[in-house]
mmCIF file of C-alpha atoms in Angstrom:
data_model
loop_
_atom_site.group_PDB
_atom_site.id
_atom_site.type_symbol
_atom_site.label_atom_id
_atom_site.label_comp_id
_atom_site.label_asym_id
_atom_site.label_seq_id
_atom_site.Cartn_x
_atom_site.Cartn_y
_atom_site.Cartn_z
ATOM 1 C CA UNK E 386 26.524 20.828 18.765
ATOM 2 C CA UNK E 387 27.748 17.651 20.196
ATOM 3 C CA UNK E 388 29.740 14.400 19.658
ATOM 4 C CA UNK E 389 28.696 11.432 20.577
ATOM 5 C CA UNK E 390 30.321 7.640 21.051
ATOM 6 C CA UNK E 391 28.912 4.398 20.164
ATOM 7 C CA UNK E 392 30.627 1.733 21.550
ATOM 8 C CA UNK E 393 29.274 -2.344 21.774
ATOM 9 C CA UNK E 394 30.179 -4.431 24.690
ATOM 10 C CA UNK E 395 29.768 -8.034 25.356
ATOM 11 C CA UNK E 396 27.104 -8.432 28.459
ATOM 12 C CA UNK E 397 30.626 -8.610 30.288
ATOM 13 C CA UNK E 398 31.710 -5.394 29.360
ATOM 14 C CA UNK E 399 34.154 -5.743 26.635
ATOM 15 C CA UNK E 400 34.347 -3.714 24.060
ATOM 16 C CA UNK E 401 33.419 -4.534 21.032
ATOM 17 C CA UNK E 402 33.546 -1.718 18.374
ATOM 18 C CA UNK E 403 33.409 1.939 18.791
ATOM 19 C CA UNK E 404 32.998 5.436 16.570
ATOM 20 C CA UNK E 405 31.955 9.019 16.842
ATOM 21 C CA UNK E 406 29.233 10.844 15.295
ATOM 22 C CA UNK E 407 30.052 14.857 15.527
ATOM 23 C CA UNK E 408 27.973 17.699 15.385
ATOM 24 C CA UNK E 409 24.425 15.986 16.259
ATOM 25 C CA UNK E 410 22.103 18.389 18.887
ATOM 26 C CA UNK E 411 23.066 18.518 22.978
ATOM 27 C CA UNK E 412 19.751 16.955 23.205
ATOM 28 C CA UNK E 413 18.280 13.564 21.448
ATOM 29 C CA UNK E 414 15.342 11.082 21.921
ATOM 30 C CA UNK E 415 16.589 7.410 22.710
ATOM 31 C CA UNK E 416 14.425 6.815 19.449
ATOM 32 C CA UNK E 417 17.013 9.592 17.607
ATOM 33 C CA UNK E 418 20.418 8.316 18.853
ATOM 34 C CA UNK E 419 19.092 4.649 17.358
ATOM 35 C CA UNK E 420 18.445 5.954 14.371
ATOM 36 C CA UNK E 421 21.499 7.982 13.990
ATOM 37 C CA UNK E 422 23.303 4.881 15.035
ATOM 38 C CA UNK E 423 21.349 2.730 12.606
ATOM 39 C CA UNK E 424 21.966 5.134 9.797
ATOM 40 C CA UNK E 425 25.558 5.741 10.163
ATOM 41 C CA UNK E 426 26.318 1.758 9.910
ATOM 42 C CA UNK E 427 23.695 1.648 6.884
ATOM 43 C CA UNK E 428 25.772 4.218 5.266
ATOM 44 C CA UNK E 429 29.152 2.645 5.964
ATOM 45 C CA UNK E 430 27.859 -0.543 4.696
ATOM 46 C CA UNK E 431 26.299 0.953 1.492
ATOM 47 C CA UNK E 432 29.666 2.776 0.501
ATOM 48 C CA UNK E 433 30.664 -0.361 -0.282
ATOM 49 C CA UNK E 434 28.190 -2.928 -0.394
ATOM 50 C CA UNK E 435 29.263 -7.025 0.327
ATOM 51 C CA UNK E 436 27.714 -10.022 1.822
ATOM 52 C CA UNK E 437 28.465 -8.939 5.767
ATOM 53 C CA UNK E 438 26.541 -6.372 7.590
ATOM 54 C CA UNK E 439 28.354 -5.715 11.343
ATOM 55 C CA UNK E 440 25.192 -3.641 12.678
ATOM 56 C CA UNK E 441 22.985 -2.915 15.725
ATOM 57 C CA UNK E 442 20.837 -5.455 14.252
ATOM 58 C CA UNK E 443 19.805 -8.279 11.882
ATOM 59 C CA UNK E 444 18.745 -6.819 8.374
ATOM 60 C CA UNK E 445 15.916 -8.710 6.599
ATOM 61 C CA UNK E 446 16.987 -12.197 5.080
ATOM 62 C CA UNK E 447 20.436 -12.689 6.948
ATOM 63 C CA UNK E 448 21.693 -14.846 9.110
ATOM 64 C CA UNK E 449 23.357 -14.592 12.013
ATOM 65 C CA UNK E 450 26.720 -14.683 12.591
ATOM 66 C CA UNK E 451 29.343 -13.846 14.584
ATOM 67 C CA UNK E 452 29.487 -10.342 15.712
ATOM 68 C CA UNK E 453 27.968 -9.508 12.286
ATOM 69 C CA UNK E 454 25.725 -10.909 9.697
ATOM 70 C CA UNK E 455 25.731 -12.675 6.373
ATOM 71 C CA UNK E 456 24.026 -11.265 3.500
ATOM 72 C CA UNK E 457 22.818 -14.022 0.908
ATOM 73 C CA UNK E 458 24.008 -11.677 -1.685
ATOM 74 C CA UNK E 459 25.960 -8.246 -1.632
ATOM 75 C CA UNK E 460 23.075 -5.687 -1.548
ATOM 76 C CA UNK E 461 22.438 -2.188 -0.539
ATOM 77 C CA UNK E 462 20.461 -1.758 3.260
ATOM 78 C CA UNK E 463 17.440 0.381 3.384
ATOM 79 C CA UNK E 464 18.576 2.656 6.408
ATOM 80 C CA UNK E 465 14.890 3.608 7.283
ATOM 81 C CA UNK E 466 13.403 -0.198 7.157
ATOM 82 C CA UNK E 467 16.870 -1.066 9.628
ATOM 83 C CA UNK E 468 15.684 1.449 11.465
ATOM 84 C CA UNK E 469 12.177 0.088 12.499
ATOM 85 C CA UNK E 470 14.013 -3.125 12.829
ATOM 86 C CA UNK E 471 15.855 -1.946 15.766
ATOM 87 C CA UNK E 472 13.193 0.142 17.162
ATOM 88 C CA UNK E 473 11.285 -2.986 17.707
ATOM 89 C CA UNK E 474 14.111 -5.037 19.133
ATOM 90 C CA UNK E 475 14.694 -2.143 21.610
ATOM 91 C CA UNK E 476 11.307 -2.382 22.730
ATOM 92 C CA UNK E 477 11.367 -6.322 22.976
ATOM 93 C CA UNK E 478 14.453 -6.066 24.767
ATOM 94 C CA UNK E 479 16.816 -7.872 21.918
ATOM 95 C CA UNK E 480 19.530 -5.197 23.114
ATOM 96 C CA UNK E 481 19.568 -2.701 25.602
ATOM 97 C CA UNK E 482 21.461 1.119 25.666
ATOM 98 C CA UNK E 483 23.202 2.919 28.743
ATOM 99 C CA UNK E 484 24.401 6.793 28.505
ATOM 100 C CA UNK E 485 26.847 7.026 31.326
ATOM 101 C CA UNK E 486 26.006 4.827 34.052
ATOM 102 C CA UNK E 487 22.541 4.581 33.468
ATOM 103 C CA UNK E 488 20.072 2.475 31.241
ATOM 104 C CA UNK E 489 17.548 4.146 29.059
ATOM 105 C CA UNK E 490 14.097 2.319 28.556
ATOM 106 C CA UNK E 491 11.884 4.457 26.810
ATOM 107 C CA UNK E 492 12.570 5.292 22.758
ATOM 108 C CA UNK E 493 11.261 8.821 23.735
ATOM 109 C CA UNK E 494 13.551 9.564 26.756
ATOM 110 C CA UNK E 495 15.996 12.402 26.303
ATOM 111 C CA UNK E 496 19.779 11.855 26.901
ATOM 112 C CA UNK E 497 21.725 14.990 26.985
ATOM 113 C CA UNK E 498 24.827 14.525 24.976
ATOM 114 C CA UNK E 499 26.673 17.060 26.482
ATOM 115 C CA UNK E 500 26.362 15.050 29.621
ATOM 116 C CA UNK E 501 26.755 11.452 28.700
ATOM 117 C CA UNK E 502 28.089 11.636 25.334
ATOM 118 C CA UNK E 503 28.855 7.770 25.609
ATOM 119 C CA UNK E 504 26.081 5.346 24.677
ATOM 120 C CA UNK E 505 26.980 1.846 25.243
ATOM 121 C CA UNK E 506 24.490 -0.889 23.481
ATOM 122 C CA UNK E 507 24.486 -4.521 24.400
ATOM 123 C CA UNK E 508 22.794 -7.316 21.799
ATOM 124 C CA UNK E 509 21.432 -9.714 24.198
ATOM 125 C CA UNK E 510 21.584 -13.646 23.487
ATOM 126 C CA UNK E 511 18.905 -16.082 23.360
ATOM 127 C CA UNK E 512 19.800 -18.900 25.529
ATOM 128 C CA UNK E 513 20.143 -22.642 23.411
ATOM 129 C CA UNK E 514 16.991 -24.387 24.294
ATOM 130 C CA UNK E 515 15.592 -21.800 26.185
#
């Protein structure tokens, strides 16, 4: 079994948050490590539901703010339905994911953990009227 880290940077490179997640497989599908991601801040969020989700990405009916989002009421997140939200922003390119030094561009890709334990993720930014 392996540990892995999550960490968010800025398209700069600073850090923005970061945890571990032990005792997940060496091996894991770019499509996995999301969703392990995804359901890890779901569940940290749930424990104790309020109006502002910090997550990969933007659960349905919130708004945007920053480094986070605002819930119009406290509410429980469905983990699976977050989950397809951030599959698809992957694949539109709304943030991208490096293990090590390298980015990963396919959700089925493999990333051995025991290798590059450290996934980095980076929310890119719509440009104003742009």
């Amino acid at each position: 079994m392996a540990t892995v880290t999550f960490r968010d940077e800025t398209a700069t490179g600073r850090p923005l948050t970061e945890w571990e997640v032990t005792g997940v497989p060496e091996r894991m599908t770019v499509r996995e490590l999301i969703r392990l991601r995804v359901s890890e801040e779901v569940a940290r969020h749930n424990a104790r539901p309020g109006n502002r989700f910090n997550g990969l990405v933007r659960p349905d009916d919130a708004e945007t703010e920053l480094n986070g989002y605002r819930l119009r009421e406290p509410r429980r997140i469905d983990w699976e339905r977050q989950s397809e939200i951030a599959e698809r922003a992957f694949l539109a390119n709304g943030f991208f994911m490096l293990a090590g030094d390298r980015q990963v561009e396919d959700l089925d890709e493999i990333v051995n953990l025991t290798v590059d334990p450290d996934l980095v993720f980076i929310k890119l930014v719509a440009l104003v009227g742009g």
